[in-house]
Short mmCIF file of N, CA and C in Angstrom, two decimals:
data_model
loop_
_atom_site.label_atom_id
_atom_site.label_comp_id
_atom_site.label_asym_id
_atom_site.label_seq_id
_atom_site.Cartn_x
_atom_site.Cartn_y
_atom_site.Cartn_z
N UNK A 1 -23.84 7.32 47.38
CA UNK A 1 -23.37 8.51 48.06
C UNK A 1 -24.52 9.50 48.24
N UNK A 2 -25.43 9.57 47.25
CA UNK A 2 -26.58 10.46 47.39
C UNK A 2 -27.53 9.94 48.47
N UNK A 3 -27.65 8.62 48.55
CA UNK A 3 -28.55 8.05 49.56
C UNK A 3 -28.04 8.33 50.96
N UNK A 4 -26.74 8.29 51.12
CA UNK A 4 -26.18 8.53 52.44
C UNK A 4 -26.38 9.99 52.86
N UNK A 5 -26.39 10.90 51.90
CA UNK A 5 -26.53 12.30 52.25
C UNK A 5 -27.99 12.69 52.52
N UNK A 6 -28.94 11.94 51.96
CA UNK A 6 -30.35 12.27 52.21
C UNK A 6 -30.75 11.80 53.60
N UNK A 7 -31.69 12.49 54.17
CA UNK A 7 -32.15 12.10 55.51
C UNK A 7 -33.09 10.91 55.37
N UNK A 8 -32.89 9.94 56.16
CA UNK A 8 -33.69 8.72 56.10
C UNK A 8 -34.84 8.83 57.08
N UNK A 9 -35.88 9.57 56.69
CA UNK A 9 -37.02 9.74 57.59
C UNK A 9 -37.86 8.48 57.63
N UNK A 10 -38.04 7.85 56.45
CA UNK A 10 -38.80 6.61 56.45
C UNK A 10 -38.34 5.76 55.27
N UNK A 11 -38.52 4.47 55.36
CA UNK A 11 -38.13 3.61 54.24
C UNK A 11 -38.95 3.92 52.99
N UNK A 12 -40.16 4.38 53.08
CA UNK A 12 -40.99 4.68 51.92
C UNK A 12 -40.40 5.85 51.14
N UNK A 13 -39.81 6.82 51.81
CA UNK A 13 -39.23 7.96 51.13
C UNK A 13 -38.05 7.53 50.26
N UNK A 14 -37.26 6.58 50.73
CA UNK A 14 -36.14 6.07 49.95
C UNK A 14 -36.64 5.37 48.70
N UNK A 15 -37.69 4.61 48.80
CA UNK A 15 -38.21 3.86 47.65
C UNK A 15 -38.74 4.80 46.58
N UNK A 16 -39.31 5.92 46.97
CA UNK A 16 -39.83 6.88 45.99
C UNK A 16 -38.69 7.56 45.23
N UNK A 17 -37.62 7.84 45.94
CA UNK A 17 -36.51 8.55 45.29
C UNK A 17 -35.72 7.63 44.35
N UNK A 18 -35.51 6.40 44.77
CA UNK A 18 -34.67 5.49 43.99
C UNK A 18 -35.50 4.29 43.55
N UNK A 19 -35.58 4.11 42.21
CA UNK A 19 -36.28 2.96 41.65
C UNK A 19 -35.28 2.19 40.81
N UNK A 20 -35.07 0.94 41.12
CA UNK A 20 -34.13 0.08 40.39
C UNK A 20 -32.72 0.67 40.30
N UNK A 21 -32.30 1.36 41.33
CA UNK A 21 -30.95 1.90 41.35
C UNK A 21 -30.78 3.20 40.59
N UNK A 22 -31.86 3.79 40.06
CA UNK A 22 -31.79 5.05 39.32
C UNK A 22 -32.70 6.07 39.97
N UNK A 23 -32.30 7.31 39.94
CA UNK A 23 -33.15 8.38 40.45
C UNK A 23 -34.32 8.60 39.51
N UNK A 24 -35.41 9.05 40.03
CA UNK A 24 -36.59 9.31 39.19
C UNK A 24 -36.32 10.44 38.22
N UNK A 25 -35.43 11.37 38.58
CA UNK A 25 -35.19 12.51 37.71
C UNK A 25 -34.39 12.13 36.46
N UNK A 26 -33.80 10.91 36.41
CA UNK A 26 -33.14 10.45 35.19
C UNK A 26 -34.19 10.27 34.11
N UNK A 27 -33.96 10.89 32.93
CA UNK A 27 -34.94 10.81 31.85
C UNK A 27 -35.00 9.40 31.28
N UNK A 28 -33.86 8.77 31.12
CA UNK A 28 -33.86 7.40 30.58
C UNK A 28 -32.82 6.59 31.35
N UNK A 29 -33.27 5.67 32.18
CA UNK A 29 -32.31 4.91 32.98
C UNK A 29 -31.44 3.98 32.13
N UNK A 30 -31.85 3.74 30.89
CA UNK A 30 -31.09 2.82 30.03
C UNK A 30 -30.27 3.57 28.97
N UNK A 31 -30.03 4.85 29.20
CA UNK A 31 -29.34 5.67 28.20
C UNK A 31 -27.97 5.09 27.83
N UNK A 32 -27.26 4.55 28.81
CA UNK A 32 -25.94 4.03 28.50
C UNK A 32 -25.99 2.74 27.67
N UNK A 33 -27.17 2.12 27.58
CA UNK A 33 -27.30 0.88 26.80
C UNK A 33 -28.02 1.11 25.46
N UNK A 34 -28.34 2.37 25.15
CA UNK A 34 -29.12 2.64 23.95
C UNK A 34 -28.37 2.30 22.66
N UNK A 35 -27.04 2.26 22.72
CA UNK A 35 -26.27 1.89 21.53
C UNK A 35 -26.62 0.49 21.06
N UNK A 36 -27.07 -0.36 22.00
CA UNK A 36 -27.42 -1.74 21.64
C UNK A 36 -28.68 -1.80 20.79
N UNK A 37 -29.50 -0.75 20.84
CA UNK A 37 -30.72 -0.74 20.06
C UNK A 37 -30.42 -0.80 18.57
N UNK A 38 -29.36 -0.13 18.16
CA UNK A 38 -28.99 -0.11 16.75
C UNK A 38 -27.74 -0.93 16.48
N UNK A 39 -27.54 -1.95 17.25
CA UNK A 39 -26.33 -2.76 17.14
C UNK A 39 -26.23 -3.41 15.76
N UNK A 40 -27.34 -3.88 15.21
CA UNK A 40 -27.30 -4.53 13.90
C UNK A 40 -26.91 -3.53 12.82
N UNK A 41 -27.46 -2.31 12.89
CA UNK A 41 -27.08 -1.29 11.92
C UNK A 41 -25.60 -0.93 12.06
N UNK A 42 -25.16 -0.84 13.31
CA UNK A 42 -23.75 -0.53 13.55
C UNK A 42 -22.86 -1.62 12.99
N UNK A 43 -23.21 -2.89 13.25
CA UNK A 43 -22.42 -4.01 12.73
C UNK A 43 -22.41 -4.01 11.21
N UNK A 44 -23.56 -3.73 10.60
CA UNK A 44 -23.65 -3.71 9.14
C UNK A 44 -22.75 -2.61 8.58
N UNK A 45 -22.78 -1.44 9.23
CA UNK A 45 -21.95 -0.32 8.77
C UNK A 45 -20.47 -0.67 8.88
N UNK A 46 -20.08 -1.27 9.99
CA UNK A 46 -18.67 -1.65 10.18
C UNK A 46 -18.27 -2.70 9.15
N UNK A 47 -19.16 -3.67 8.89
CA UNK A 47 -18.86 -4.68 7.88
C UNK A 47 -18.68 -4.06 6.51
N UNK A 48 -19.55 -3.10 6.16
CA UNK A 48 -19.43 -2.43 4.86
C UNK A 48 -18.11 -1.69 4.76
N UNK A 49 -17.71 -1.03 5.84
CA UNK A 49 -16.44 -0.31 5.83
C UNK A 49 -15.27 -1.28 5.67
N UNK A 50 -15.33 -2.42 6.35
CA UNK A 50 -14.27 -3.41 6.22
C UNK A 50 -14.21 -3.98 4.81
N UNK A 51 -15.39 -4.26 4.22
CA UNK A 51 -15.42 -4.78 2.86
C UNK A 51 -14.89 -3.75 1.87
N UNK A 52 -15.23 -2.49 2.09
CA UNK A 52 -14.74 -1.44 1.20
C UNK A 52 -13.23 -1.31 1.32
N UNK A 53 -12.71 -1.39 2.54
CA UNK A 53 -11.27 -1.31 2.74
C UNK A 53 -10.57 -2.50 2.08
N UNK A 54 -11.15 -3.69 2.22
CA UNK A 54 -10.59 -4.88 1.59
C UNK A 54 -10.58 -4.74 0.07
N UNK A 55 -11.68 -4.20 -0.49
CA UNK A 55 -11.77 -3.99 -1.92
C UNK A 55 -10.70 -3.00 -2.40
N UNK A 56 -10.53 -1.90 -1.66
CA UNK A 56 -9.51 -0.92 -2.02
C UNK A 56 -8.11 -1.53 -1.94
N UNK A 57 -7.86 -2.35 -0.93
CA UNK A 57 -6.56 -3.01 -0.81
C UNK A 57 -6.29 -3.92 -2.00
N UNK A 58 -7.32 -4.69 -2.42
CA UNK A 58 -7.17 -5.58 -3.58
C UNK A 58 -6.90 -4.78 -4.85
N UNK A 59 -7.65 -3.68 -5.04
CA UNK A 59 -7.46 -2.84 -6.22
C UNK A 59 -6.05 -2.26 -6.24
N UNK A 60 -5.60 -1.80 -5.10
CA UNK A 60 -4.26 -1.21 -5.01
C UNK A 60 -3.20 -2.26 -5.31
N UNK A 61 -3.38 -3.47 -4.79
CA UNK A 61 -2.42 -4.55 -5.04
C UNK A 61 -2.39 -4.91 -6.52
N UNK A 62 -3.57 -4.98 -7.17
CA UNK A 62 -3.62 -5.27 -8.60
C UNK A 62 -2.91 -4.18 -9.40
N UNK A 63 -3.11 -2.93 -9.00
CA UNK A 63 -2.46 -1.82 -9.69
C UNK A 63 -0.94 -1.94 -9.58
N UNK A 64 -0.45 -2.28 -8.39
CA UNK A 64 0.99 -2.44 -8.21
C UNK A 64 1.53 -3.59 -9.05
N UNK A 65 0.78 -4.69 -9.13
CA UNK A 65 1.21 -5.83 -9.94
C UNK A 65 1.26 -5.47 -11.42
N UNK A 66 0.27 -4.70 -11.89
CA UNK A 66 0.27 -4.26 -13.29
C UNK A 66 1.47 -3.36 -13.57
N UNK A 67 1.76 -2.44 -12.66
CA UNK A 67 2.92 -1.57 -12.84
C UNK A 67 4.20 -2.38 -12.87
N UNK A 68 4.30 -3.37 -12.01
CA UNK A 68 5.50 -4.19 -11.94
C UNK A 68 5.72 -4.94 -13.24
N UNK A 69 4.63 -5.37 -13.90
CA UNK A 69 4.75 -6.07 -15.18
C UNK A 69 5.29 -5.13 -16.25
N UNK A 70 4.96 -3.85 -16.17
CA UNK A 70 5.42 -2.88 -17.16
C UNK A 70 6.86 -2.46 -16.96
N UNK A 71 7.39 -2.62 -15.77
CA UNK A 71 8.76 -2.22 -15.49
C UNK A 71 9.72 -3.19 -16.14
N UNK A 72 10.89 -2.70 -16.51
CA UNK A 72 11.95 -3.54 -17.04
C UNK A 72 12.86 -3.95 -15.89
N UNK A 73 12.83 -5.22 -15.59
CA UNK A 73 13.67 -5.76 -14.52
C UNK A 73 14.64 -6.74 -15.18
N UNK A 74 15.93 -6.37 -15.31
CA UNK A 74 16.87 -7.21 -16.06
C UNK A 74 16.94 -8.65 -15.57
N UNK A 75 16.95 -8.87 -14.29
CA UNK A 75 17.05 -10.24 -13.78
C UNK A 75 15.85 -11.08 -14.19
N UNK A 76 14.71 -10.43 -14.39
CA UNK A 76 13.50 -11.17 -14.76
C UNK A 76 13.28 -11.17 -16.27
N UNK A 77 13.57 -10.05 -16.93
CA UNK A 77 13.18 -9.88 -18.33
C UNK A 77 14.24 -10.31 -19.34
N UNK A 78 15.50 -10.37 -18.94
CA UNK A 78 16.56 -10.78 -19.86
C UNK A 78 16.80 -12.27 -19.75
N UNK A 79 17.24 -12.92 -20.85
CA UNK A 79 17.60 -14.34 -20.77
C UNK A 79 18.77 -14.52 -19.79
N UNK A 80 18.98 -15.76 -19.34
CA UNK A 80 19.98 -16.02 -18.30
C UNK A 80 21.38 -15.56 -18.69
N UNK A 81 21.81 -15.82 -19.93
CA UNK A 81 23.15 -15.44 -20.36
C UNK A 81 23.33 -13.94 -20.42
N UNK A 82 22.26 -13.21 -20.61
CA UNK A 82 22.34 -11.76 -20.73
C UNK A 82 22.78 -11.11 -19.42
N UNK A 83 22.44 -11.72 -18.31
CA UNK A 83 22.85 -11.17 -17.02
C UNK A 83 24.37 -11.14 -16.90
N UNK A 84 25.03 -12.23 -17.34
CA UNK A 84 26.49 -12.27 -17.29
C UNK A 84 27.08 -11.25 -18.26
N UNK A 85 26.48 -11.15 -19.45
CA UNK A 85 26.96 -10.18 -20.43
C UNK A 85 26.82 -8.76 -19.89
N UNK A 86 25.70 -8.51 -19.22
CA UNK A 86 25.49 -7.18 -18.66
C UNK A 86 26.52 -6.88 -17.57
N UNK A 87 26.87 -7.89 -16.78
CA UNK A 87 27.89 -7.68 -15.76
C UNK A 87 29.25 -7.38 -16.40
N UNK A 88 29.55 -8.09 -17.50
CA UNK A 88 30.81 -7.84 -18.20
C UNK A 88 30.83 -6.43 -18.77
N UNK A 89 29.69 -6.01 -19.36
CA UNK A 89 29.62 -4.67 -19.92
C UNK A 89 29.77 -3.62 -18.83
N UNK A 90 29.19 -3.89 -17.68
CA UNK A 90 29.32 -2.94 -16.57
C UNK A 90 30.76 -2.84 -16.10
N UNK A 91 31.53 -3.93 -16.27
CA UNK A 91 32.93 -3.93 -15.84
C UNK A 91 33.83 -3.18 -16.78
N UNK A 92 33.39 -2.93 -18.01
CA UNK A 92 34.22 -2.21 -18.97
C UNK A 92 34.30 -0.74 -18.61
N UNK A 93 35.40 -0.15 -18.96
CA UNK A 93 35.53 1.28 -18.72
C UNK A 93 36.23 1.91 -19.91
N UNK A 94 36.04 3.19 -20.07
CA UNK A 94 36.70 3.92 -21.14
C UNK A 94 38.12 4.22 -20.67
N UNK A 95 39.09 3.83 -21.52
CA UNK A 95 40.49 4.02 -21.12
C UNK A 95 41.01 5.36 -21.63
N UNK A 96 42.18 5.69 -21.16
CA UNK A 96 42.77 6.96 -21.59
C UNK A 96 43.35 6.84 -23.00
N UNK A 97 43.86 7.92 -23.55
CA UNK A 97 44.31 7.97 -24.94
C UNK A 97 45.53 7.12 -25.25
N UNK A 98 46.33 6.74 -24.27
CA UNK A 98 47.57 5.99 -24.52
C UNK A 98 47.28 4.63 -25.11
N UNK A 99 46.29 3.94 -24.60
CA UNK A 99 46.02 2.60 -25.12
C UNK A 99 45.41 2.66 -26.51
N UNK A 100 44.63 3.71 -26.83
CA UNK A 100 44.06 3.82 -28.17
C UNK A 100 45.16 4.04 -29.20
N UNK A 101 46.22 4.76 -28.85
CA UNK A 101 47.36 4.94 -29.77
C UNK A 101 48.05 3.60 -30.01
N UNK A 102 48.16 2.79 -28.97
CA UNK A 102 48.77 1.47 -29.12
C UNK A 102 47.95 0.62 -30.07
N UNK A 103 46.63 0.70 -29.94
CA UNK A 103 45.75 -0.08 -30.80
C UNK A 103 45.88 0.38 -32.24
N UNK A 104 45.94 1.70 -32.45
CA UNK A 104 46.06 2.24 -33.81
C UNK A 104 47.39 1.84 -34.46
N UNK A 105 48.44 1.82 -33.69
CA UNK A 105 49.74 1.46 -34.27
C UNK A 105 49.80 -0.01 -34.65
N UNK A 106 49.06 -0.87 -33.98
CA UNK A 106 49.06 -2.29 -34.27
C UNK A 106 47.97 -2.67 -35.28
N UNK A 107 47.10 -1.74 -35.64
CA UNK A 107 45.96 -2.03 -36.50
C UNK A 107 46.41 -2.26 -37.94
N UNK A 108 45.70 -3.17 -38.64
CA UNK A 108 45.99 -3.40 -40.05
C UNK A 108 44.87 -2.84 -40.94
N UNK A 109 44.04 -1.95 -40.40
CA UNK A 109 42.99 -1.31 -41.16
C UNK A 109 43.58 -0.16 -41.97
N UNK A 110 42.97 0.15 -43.10
CA UNK A 110 43.44 1.23 -43.96
C UNK A 110 42.86 2.55 -43.48
N UNK A 111 43.69 3.46 -43.00
CA UNK A 111 43.18 4.74 -42.51
C UNK A 111 42.68 5.64 -43.64
N UNK A 112 43.07 5.36 -44.88
CA UNK A 112 42.66 6.18 -46.02
C UNK A 112 41.40 5.64 -46.69
N UNK A 113 40.85 4.57 -46.16
CA UNK A 113 39.66 3.97 -46.77
C UNK A 113 38.48 4.90 -46.65
N UNK A 114 37.55 4.80 -47.64
CA UNK A 114 36.35 5.62 -47.60
C UNK A 114 35.46 5.16 -46.45
N UNK A 115 34.69 6.10 -45.94
CA UNK A 115 33.77 5.77 -44.84
C UNK A 115 32.61 4.98 -45.39
N UNK A 116 32.24 3.93 -44.69
CA UNK A 116 31.11 3.09 -45.12
C UNK A 116 29.80 3.79 -44.80
N UNK A 117 28.95 3.92 -45.83
CA UNK A 117 27.62 4.49 -45.67
C UNK A 117 26.65 3.47 -46.19
N UNK A 118 25.69 3.00 -45.37
CA UNK A 118 24.76 1.98 -45.83
C UNK A 118 23.93 2.48 -47.00
N UNK A 119 23.77 1.62 -48.04
CA UNK A 119 22.95 1.95 -49.19
C UNK A 119 23.68 2.68 -50.29
N UNK A 120 24.91 3.12 -50.05
CA UNK A 120 25.67 3.83 -51.08
C UNK A 120 26.66 2.84 -51.70
N UNK A 121 26.65 2.76 -53.05
CA UNK A 121 27.61 1.87 -53.74
C UNK A 121 28.81 2.68 -54.20
N UNK A 122 30.02 2.10 -54.03
CA UNK A 122 31.25 2.78 -54.43
C UNK A 122 31.79 2.14 -55.67
#
C-alpha cells in the first residue's frame, strides 16, 4: 500500500526505499522473529515450570493419601461383621417411658440391691 502511494519516478528509487520487503527505516527487519533467538532458554524455562507443577501435584497427592490413611473410614477400617453391627446400632432408637415400665415390671432383678462399684468388696 505504501508502494502504491509513492510516485514511481524510476525503478531505482523503489529499490532504495524497499529492501527485501522491508523499509530502510525499520530498525530491525527480523524483530518479529527475535523470540526464536532465545527459543532454547524459553523451552528450558517452560520445561522447568512443567516439572515444578508436576512435582507440586505429586506432593499434593501424597499429602491427600496420608490424610486419608489417618481418617477413620468404617467401611475400610472395621472388620466385615462390624458393618452389619453398626447398621443394627444405627437402627436402634430410644423409646418412650411406657416400654421401660413394662420392662421393669417383668424384670427379676432386685431393685434393693447395692450398686456395683468396681474394686469395692461387700
